[in-house]
Amino acid sequence: MRGLVRAADIVTLGSGLLGGLLCIVAAIFFGRASDLYAGLILGGLLLPVMAYRSLYRNLLAALKLPQRGIMVDELLPTGIMTLFLLAGIIGSQKLSPELAISLYLLSSMVAVVAGIVWIRARLPDELKGVAPVYKLRMWMSTALPAVVGNSARLLMNRSDILMLAPLATMLEVGYYGAAMKVTYLQSAPVIVLSTVITARISEAIAAGKIRQGKRLFFGSLAFALICSVPVAALLSVFAEPIMTLLFGMDYAQGSQVLAILSVAQVGAAINIPVTSFMLMTGRQNTFGKMTLVALIANITGNWLLIPELGAEGAALATMISILLLTFMQSIACISIMLSGRYSEKEAR
């Protein structure tokens, strides 16, 4: 455990710094005159801190402190940032984008420090007296398919925006981005749940408590449906008044985009517990392959639908790819249960 915790810190630091450096190099390549320059520089500085927020969120969840993990990754950065913004409003000072991102970076750093303090207080005292044992090859080979799958899923979530601008107009990008923000209401509670449920499913499977693991899985699946389906119905029926209320009359044309994306988010909510179940039962290879298939479907759908339908086409491509991924992963979870093989060694 000591070796694993240390290795996680080192890998996160190395990958975060490398990613940040690539952003800064890209900024230098584009030059100061580019509109992307400041964003890439600040993004490069923010990326390592964001990586540690994610690491400590999962580590605290594994140490049975999921509420503090959520605080590190969600509540503290946004809470401190909100205080900064309120101070600016009270002081009648306008915040530039550069200053706002710098304050968010500072807020994230405070959250990471809090995570370090909580983790050190929670780690078993026995760790201090043992030499760390490293199994980097095994850990990396186990994690790599999951990294590929998660990377493909992130690309799938961003490919619509990336392809809308060149294939349609920035106006369509605005409609799509606004509608997507509204649908976060569906997935936010399930994302919070995943911090808790992933560690608990892993613990149950590792201890051979298969019935408990299955009960946690089905409970989280029911929670995902309860959170997402009613909201999807409301967003579909009242899409136009919701878009108008939140963003103004100019965004009423994005109502159909919101209706389509609300259906897609039902699948995205279901994907959270099924992904956890697949990864915690050693099916990261299958998860990676399925996510790549969904990514290809998403990119193909964007390419075919966006030129003719604009933001609605991107929403349709997103819905089709997410529902396809949901279907494949659900079949995989059923297959795992029918096979009775719940550990990585058994899966192989």
CSV table of C-alpha atoms in Angstrom, one decimal:
chain,number,residue,atom,x,y,z
A,1,MET,CA,0.0,0.0,0.0
A,2,ARG,CA,2.8,2.4,0.8
A,3,GLY,CA,4.4,1.7,-2.6
A,4,LEU,CA,1.1,2.2,-4.4
A,5,VAL,CA,0.4,5.5,-2.7
A,6,ARG,CA,3.9,6.8,-3.4
A,7,ALA,CA,3.8,5.6,-7.0
A,8,ALA,CA,0.4,7.2,-7.5
A,9,ASP,CA,1.8,10.6,-6.4
A,10,ILE,CA,4.9,10.2,-8.6
A,11,VAL,CA,2.9,9.2,-11.7
A,12,THR,CA,0.3,11.9,-11.2
A,13,LEU,CA,3.1,14.5,-10.8
A,14,GLY,CA,5.0,13.3,-13.8
A,15,SER,CA,1.9,13.1,-16.1
A,16,GLY,CA,0.5,16.4,-14.8
A,17,LEU,CA,3.7,18.2,-15.4
A,18,LEU,CA,4.1,16.7,-18.9
A,19,GLY,CA,0.6,17.6,-19.9
A,20,GLY,CA,1.0,21.1,-18.5
A,21,LEU,CA,4.3,21.5,-20.3
A,22,LEU,CA,2.8,20.5,-23.6
A,23,CYS,CA,0.1,23.2,-23.1
A,24,ILE,CA,2.8,25.8,-22.5
A,25,VAL,CA,4.8,24.7,-25.5
A,26,ALA,CA,1.7,24.9,-27.6
A,27,ALA,CA,1.1,28.4,-26.3
A,28,ILE,CA,4.6,29.5,-27.2
A,29,PHE,CA,4.2,27.9,-30.7
A,30,PHE,CA,1.0,29.9,-31.4
A,31,GLY,CA,2.6,33.1,-30.0
A,32,ARG,CA,1.4,35.9,-27.8
A,33,ALA,CA,-0.8,37.3,-30.6
A,34,SER,CA,-3.0,34.2,-30.5
A,35,ASP,CA,-6.3,34.2,-28.7
A,36,LEU,CA,-5.3,30.8,-27.3
A,37,TYR,CA,-2.0,31.9,-25.7
A,38,ALA,CA,-3.2,33.0,-22.3
A,39,GLY,CA,-5.7,30.1,-22.0
A,40,LEU,CA,-3.0,27.5,-22.8
A,41,ILE,CA,-0.5,29.0,-20.4
A,42,LEU,CA,-3.0,29.1,-17.5
A,43,GLY,CA,-4.3,25.7,-18.5
A,44,GLY,CA,-0.8,24.3,-18.4
A,45,LEU,CA,-0.4,25.6,-14.8
A,46,LEU,CA,-3.8,24.3,-13.7
A,47,LEU,CA,-3.5,20.8,-15.2
A,48,PRO,CA,-1.1,19.3,-12.6
A,49,VAL,CA,-3.3,20.6,-9.7
A,50,MET,CA,-6.4,19.3,-11.3
A,51,ALA,CA,-4.7,15.9,-11.6
A,52,TYR,CA,-4.0,15.8,-7.9
A,53,ARG,CA,-7.6,16.8,-7.1
A,54,SER,CA,-8.8,13.8,-9.0
A,55,LEU,CA,-6.2,11.5,-7.4
A,56,TYR,CA,-7.0,12.6,-3.8
A,57,ARG,CA,-10.7,12.3,-4.5
A,58,ASN,CA,-10.3,8.7,-5.3
A,59,LEU,CA,-7.7,7.9,-2.7
A,60,LEU,CA,-9.9,9.5,0.1
A,61,ALA,CA,-12.9,7.4,-1.2
A,62,ALA,CA,-10.7,4.3,-1.0
A,63,LEU,CA,-9.8,5.2,2.6
A,64,LYS,CA,-13.6,5.5,3.4
A,65,LEU,CA,-13.7,9.2,3.4
A,66,PRO,CA,-15.6,9.9,0.2
A,67,GLN,CA,-17.2,13.0,1.5
A,68,ARG,CA,-13.8,14.6,1.9
A,69,GLY,CA,-12.8,13.4,-1.5
A,70,ILE,CA,-15.8,15.2,-3.0
A,71,MET,CA,-14.8,18.3,-1.0
A,72,VAL,CA,-11.3,18.2,-2.4
A,73,ASP,CA,-12.4,17.9,-6.0
A,74,GLU,CA,-15.7,19.7,-6.1
A,75,LEU,CA,-16.7,21.8,-3.0
A,76,LEU,CA,-13.5,23.5,-1.8
A,77,PRO,CA,-12.3,24.8,-5.2
A,78,THR,CA,-15.6,26.1,-6.3
A,79,GLY,CA,-16.5,27.4,-2.8
A,80,ILE,CA,-13.3,29.3,-2.4
A,81,MET,CA,-13.6,30.6,-6.0
A,82,THR,CA,-17.1,31.8,-5.2
A,83,LEU,CA,-15.8,33.8,-2.2
A,84,PHE,CA,-13.2,35.4,-4.5
A,85,LEU,CA,-15.9,36.3,-7.0
A,86,LEU,CA,-18.2,37.7,-4.3
A,87,ALA,CA,-15.4,39.8,-3.0
A,88,GLY,CA,-14.8,41.1,-6.5
A,89,ILE,CA,-18.5,42.0,-6.9
A,90,ILE,CA,-18.7,43.7,-3.5
A,91,GLY,CA,-15.5,45.6,-4.3
A,92,SER,CA,-16.9,46.5,-7.7
A,93,GLN,CA,-13.8,45.1,-9.4
A,94,LYS,CA,-14.1,43.5,-12.7
A,95,LEU,CA,-12.2,40.2,-12.9
A,96,SER,CA,-10.3,39.5,-16.1
A,97,PRO,CA,-10.4,35.9,-17.5
A,98,GLU,CA,-6.7,35.6,-16.6
A,99,LEU,CA,-7.3,36.7,-13.0
A,100,ALA,CA,-10.3,34.5,-12.6
A,101,ILE,CA,-8.3,31.4,-13.7
A,102,SER,CA,-5.4,32.4,-11.5
A,103,LEU,CA,-7.8,32.5,-8.5
A,104,TYR,CA,-9.3,29.2,-9.5
A,105,LEU,CA,-5.7,27.8,-9.6
A,106,LEU,CA,-5.2,29.1,-6.1
A,107,SER,CA,-8.5,27.6,-4.9
A,108,SER,CA,-7.5,24.2,-6.3
A,109,MET,CA,-4.1,24.4,-4.6
A,110,VAL,CA,-5.8,25.0,-1.2
A,111,ALA,CA,-8.1,22.0,-1.9
A,112,VAL,CA,-5.0,19.8,-2.7
A,113,VAL,CA,-3.3,20.8,0.5
A,114,ALA,CA,-6.4,19.9,2.4
A,115,GLY,CA,-6.4,16.5,0.7
A,116,ILE,CA,-2.8,15.8,1.7
A,117,VAL,CA,-3.6,16.6,5.3
A,118,TRP,CA,-6.7,14.4,5.4
A,119,ILE,CA,-4.9,11.5,3.6
A,120,ARG,CA,-1.9,11.6,6.0
A,121,ALA,CA,-4.3,11.6,9.0
A,122,ARG,CA,-6.2,8.6,7.6
A,123,LEU,CA,-3.4,6.3,6.4
A,124,PRO,CA,-2.6,3.4,8.8
A,125,ASP,CA,0.2,4.0,11.2
A,126,GLU,CA,1.8,0.7,10.1
A,127,LEU,CA,2.7,2.4,6.8
A,128,LYS,CA,5.4,4.5,8.6
A,129,GLY,CA,7.4,1.5,9.6
A,130,VAL,CA,7.5,-0.6,6.3
A,131,ALA,CA,9.6,-0.3,3.2
A,132,PRO,CA,7.5,0.6,0.1
A,133,VAL,CA,7.1,-2.3,-2.4
A,134,TYR,CA,6.6,-1.2,-6.0
A,135,LYS,CA,4.9,-3.3,-8.7
A,136,LEU,CA,4.9,-0.6,-11.4
A,137,ARG,CA,4.7,-3.0,-14.4
A,138,MET,CA,1.7,-4.8,-13.0
A,139,TRP,CA,-0.1,-1.6,-11.9
A,140,MET,CA,0.6,0.2,-15.2
A,141,SER,CA,-0.5,-2.8,-17.4
A,142,THR,CA,-3.7,-3.0,-15.3
A,143,ALA,CA,-4.4,0.7,-15.6
A,144,LEU,CA,-3.5,1.2,-19.2
A,145,PRO,CA,-6.7,-0.2,-20.8
A,146,ALA,CA,-8.8,1.9,-18.3
A,147,VAL,CA,-6.7,5.0,-19.2
A,148,VAL,CA,-7.4,4.3,-22.9
A,149,GLY,CA,-11.1,3.8,-22.2
A,150,ASN,CA,-11.5,6.9,-20.1
A,151,SER,CA,-9.5,9.0,-22.6
A,152,ALA,CA,-11.8,7.8,-25.4
A,153,ARG,CA,-14.8,8.7,-23.3
A,154,LEU,CA,-13.4,12.2,-22.6
A,155,LEU,CA,-12.8,12.6,-26.3
A,156,MET,CA,-16.3,11.4,-27.0
A,157,ASN,CA,-17.6,14.1,-24.6
A,158,ARG,CA,-15.6,16.8,-26.3
A,159,SER,CA,-15.6,15.8,-30.0
A,160,ASP,CA,-19.0,17.3,-30.6
A,161,ILE,CA,-17.9,20.8,-29.5
A,162,LEU,CA,-14.6,20.4,-31.4
A,163,MET,CA,-16.3,19.3,-34.6
A,164,LEU,CA,-19.2,21.8,-34.4
A,165,ALA,CA,-17.1,24.9,-35.0
A,166,PRO,CA,-15.4,23.8,-38.2
A,167,LEU,CA,-18.5,21.9,-39.6
A,168,ALA,CA,-21.2,24.4,-38.6
A,169,THR,CA,-21.0,27.9,-36.9
A,170,MET,CA,-20.1,29.3,-33.6
A,171,LEU,CA,-23.7,30.1,-33.0
A,172,GLU,CA,-24.5,26.3,-33.1
A,173,VAL,CA,-21.6,25.8,-30.7
A,174,GLY,CA,-23.3,28.3,-28.3
A,175,TYR,CA,-26.7,26.4,-28.5
A,176,TYR,CA,-25.0,23.1,-27.9
A,177,GLY,CA,-22.8,24.3,-25.0
A,178,ALA,CA,-25.7,26.0,-23.2
A,179,ALA,CA,-28.0,22.9,-23.6
A,180,MET,CA,-25.2,20.6,-22.3
A,181,LYS,CA,-24.8,22.8,-19.2
A,182,VAL,CA,-28.5,22.3,-18.3
A,183,THR,CA,-28.2,18.5,-18.6
A,184,TYR,CA,-25.6,18.4,-15.9
A,185,LEU,CA,-28.5,18.5,-13.5
A,186,GLN,CA,-29.1,14.8,-14.5
A,187,SER,CA,-25.6,13.4,-14.1
A,188,ALA,CA,-24.2,15.5,-11.2
A,189,PRO,CA,-25.8,13.4,-8.3
A,190,VAL,CA,-24.7,10.2,-10.0
A,191,ILE,CA,-21.1,11.5,-10.4
A,192,VAL,CA,-21.0,12.2,-6.7
A,193,LEU,CA,-22.4,8.8,-6.0
A,194,SER,CA,-19.7,7.2,-8.1
A,195,THR,CA,-17.0,8.5,-5.7
A,196,VAL,CA,-18.6,6.4,-3.0
A,197,ILE,CA,-19.8,3.4,-4.9
A,198,THR,CA,-16.7,2.6,-6.9
A,199,ALA,CA,-14.6,2.1,-3.7
A,200,ARG,CA,-17.3,0.1,-2.0
A,201,ILE,CA,-17.9,-2.2,-5.0
A,202,SER,CA,-14.1,-2.8,-5.2
A,203,GLU,CA,-13.9,-3.5,-1.5
A,204,ALA,CA,-16.8,-6.0,-1.6
A,205,ILE,CA,-15.5,-7.9,-4.7
A,206,ALA,CA,-11.9,-8.0,-3.1
A,207,ALA,CA,-13.4,-9.5,0.1
A,208,GLY,CA,-15.4,-12.1,-1.9
A,209,LYS,CA,-18.7,-10.5,-0.8
A,210,ILE,CA,-20.2,-10.9,-4.3
A,211,ARG,CA,-23.8,-10.5,-3.1
A,212,GLN,CA,-23.0,-7.2,-1.4
A,213,GLY,CA,-21.2,-6.0,-4.5
A,214,LYS,CA,-24.1,-6.9,-6.7
A,215,ARG,CA,-26.5,-5.2,-4.3
A,216,LEU,CA,-24.4,-2.0,-4.4
A,217,PHE,CA,-24.3,-2.1,-8.2
A,218,PHE,CA,-28.1,-2.5,-8.6
A,219,GLY,CA,-28.7,0.2,-6.0
A,220,SER,CA,-26.5,2.7,-7.8
A,221,LEU,CA,-28.2,1.7,-11.1
A,222,ALA,CA,-31.6,2.5,-9.6
A,223,PHE,CA,-30.3,5.7,-8.2
A,224,ALA,CA,-29.0,6.7,-11.6
A,225,LEU,CA,-32.4,6.0,-13.2
A,226,ILE,CA,-34.3,7.9,-10.5
A,227,CYS,CA,-32.1,10.9,-10.8
A,228,SER,CA,-31.9,11.1,-14.6
A,229,VAL,CA,-35.2,9.9,-16.1
A,230,PRO,CA,-37.6,12.4,-14.4
A,231,VAL,CA,-35.3,15.2,-15.2
A,232,ALA,CA,-35.0,14.1,-18.8
A,233,ALA,CA,-38.8,14.1,-19.1
A,234,LEU,CA,-39.0,17.6,-17.7
A,235,LEU,CA,-36.2,18.9,-19.9
A,236,SER,CA,-37.7,17.3,-23.0
A,237,VAL,CA,-41.3,18.6,-22.4
A,238,PHE,CA,-40.3,22.1,-21.3
A,239,ALA,CA,-37.1,22.5,-23.3
A,240,GLU,CA,-37.9,25.8,-24.9
A,241,PRO,CA,-39.1,27.7,-21.7
A,242,ILE,CA,-36.1,26.3,-19.8
A,243,MET,CA,-33.6,27.5,-22.4
A,244,THR,CA,-35.4,30.9,-22.6
A,245,LEU,CA,-35.5,31.3,-18.8
A,246,LEU,CA,-31.8,30.5,-18.3
A,247,PHE,CA,-30.2,32.0,-21.3
A,248,GLY,CA,-32.7,34.4,-22.9
A,249,MET,CA,-34.9,34.4,-26.1
A,250,ASP,CA,-31.8,34.1,-28.3
A,251,TYR,CA,-31.3,30.5,-27.1
A,252,ALA,CA,-34.8,29.3,-27.7
A,253,GLN,CA,-33.6,27.7,-30.9
A,254,GLY,CA,-31.5,25.4,-28.8
A,255,SER,CA,-34.5,23.7,-27.2
A,256,GLN,CA,-34.5,20.7,-29.5
A,257,VAL,CA,-30.8,20.2,-28.7
A,258,LEU,CA,-31.6,20.2,-25.0
A,259,ALA,CA,-34.4,17.6,-25.5
A,260,ILE,CA,-32.0,15.2,-27.4
A,261,LEU,CA,-29.2,15.7,-24.9
A,262,SER,CA,-31.5,15.0,-22.0
A,263,VAL,CA,-32.2,11.6,-23.4
A,264,ALA,CA,-28.4,11.0,-23.9
A,265,GLN,CA,-27.7,11.9,-20.3
A,266,VAL,CA,-29.9,9.1,-19.1
A,267,GLY,CA,-27.5,6.7,-20.8
A,268,ALA,CA,-24.5,8.7,-19.4
A,269,ALA,CA,-25.9,8.4,-15.9
A,270,ILE,CA,-26.3,4.6,-16.3
A,271,ASN,CA,-22.8,4.4,-17.6
A,272,ILE,CA,-21.3,5.6,-14.3
A,273,PRO,CA,-22.3,2.5,-12.2
A,274,VAL,CA,-21.8,0.0,-15.0
A,275,THR,CA,-18.3,1.4,-15.7
A,276,SER,CA,-17.4,1.1,-12.0
A,277,PHE,CA,-18.6,-2.5,-12.0
A,278,MET,CA,-16.6,-3.4,-15.1
A,279,LEU,CA,-13.4,-1.8,-13.8
A,280,MET,CA,-13.7,-3.2,-10.3
A,281,THR,CA,-14.2,-6.7,-11.7
A,282,GLY,CA,-11.1,-6.5,-13.9
A,283,ARG,CA,-12.8,-5.9,-17.2
A,284,GLN,CA,-10.7,-2.8,-18.1
A,285,ASN,CA,-9.7,-4.3,-21.4
A,286,THR,CA,-13.3,-4.8,-22.5
A,287,PHE,CA,-14.1,-1.3,-21.2
A,288,GLY,CA,-11.4,0.2,-23.3
A,289,LYS,CA,-12.5,-1.5,-26.5
A,290,MET,CA,-16.1,-0.6,-26.0
A,291,THR,CA,-15.3,3.0,-25.4
A,292,LEU,CA,-13.2,3.2,-28.5
A,293,VAL,CA,-16.1,1.8,-30.5
A,294,ALA,CA,-18.4,4.4,-29.1
A,295,LEU,CA,-15.9,7.2,-29.8
A,296,ILE,CA,-15.7,6.0,-33.5
A,297,ALA,CA,-19.5,6.0,-33.7
A,298,ASN,CA,-19.6,9.5,-32.2
A,299,ILE,CA,-17.0,11.0,-34.6
A,300,THR,CA,-18.7,9.3,-37.6
A,301,GLY,CA,-22.1,10.6,-36.5
A,302,ASN,CA,-20.7,14.2,-36.0
A,303,TRP,CA,-19.1,14.1,-39.5
A,304,LEU,CA,-22.3,13.0,-41.2
A,305,LEU,CA,-25.0,14.9,-39.2
A,306,ILE,CA,-23.4,18.3,-38.2
A,307,PRO,CA,-23.1,19.8,-41.7
A,308,GLU,CA,-26.9,19.4,-42.3
A,309,LEU,CA,-28.4,19.6,-38.8
A,310,GLY,CA,-25.8,21.7,-36.9
A,311,ALA,CA,-26.1,21.5,-33.1
A,312,GLU,CA,-29.0,19.0,-33.4
A,313,GLY,CA,-26.8,16.7,-35.4
A,314,ALA,CA,-24.1,16.9,-32.8
A,315,ALA,CA,-26.7,16.1,-30.1
A,316,LEU,CA,-28.0,13.1,-32.1
A,317,ALA,CA,-24.5,11.8,-32.6
A,318,THR,CA,-23.9,12.1,-28.9
A,319,MET,CA,-27.1,10.4,-28.0
A,320,ILE,CA,-26.5,7.5,-30.4
A,321,SER,CA,-22.9,6.9,-29.2
A,322,ILE,CA,-23.8,7.1,-25.5
A,323,LEU,CA,-26.7,4.8,-25.8
A,324,LEU,CA,-24.6,2.4,-27.8
A,325,LEU,CA,-21.9,2.4,-25.1
A,326,THR,CA,-24.6,2.0,-22.4
A,327,PHE,CA,-26.0,-1.1,-24.3
A,328,MET,CA,-22.6,-2.7,-24.7
A,329,GLN,CA,-21.5,-2.1,-21.1
A,330,SER,CA,-24.9,-3.3,-19.7
A,331,ILE,CA,-24.5,-6.6,-21.7
A,332,ALA,CA,-21.0,-6.9,-20.3
A,333,CYS,CA,-22.2,-6.5,-16.7
A,334,ILE,CA,-24.9,-9.1,-17.3
A,335,SER,CA,-22.3,-11.4,-18.8
A,336,ILE,CA,-20.0,-11.0,-15.7
A,337,MET,CA,-22.8,-11.9,-13.4
A,338,LEU,CA,-23.9,-14.9,-15.4
A,339,SER,CA,-20.2,-16.2,-15.6
A,340,GLY,CA,-19.7,-15.9,-11.9
A,341,ARG,CA,-16.1,-14.6,-12.5
A,342,TYR,CA,-15.7,-11.4,-10.5
A,343,SER,CA,-12.0,-11.0,-10.2
A,344,GLU,CA,-9.3,-10.0,-12.7
A,345,LYS,CA,-7.6,-13.4,-12.5
A,346,GLU,CA,-10.9,-15.2,-13.1
A,347,ALA,CA,-11.8,-12.9,-16.0
A,348,ARG,CA,-8.5,-13.9,-17.7
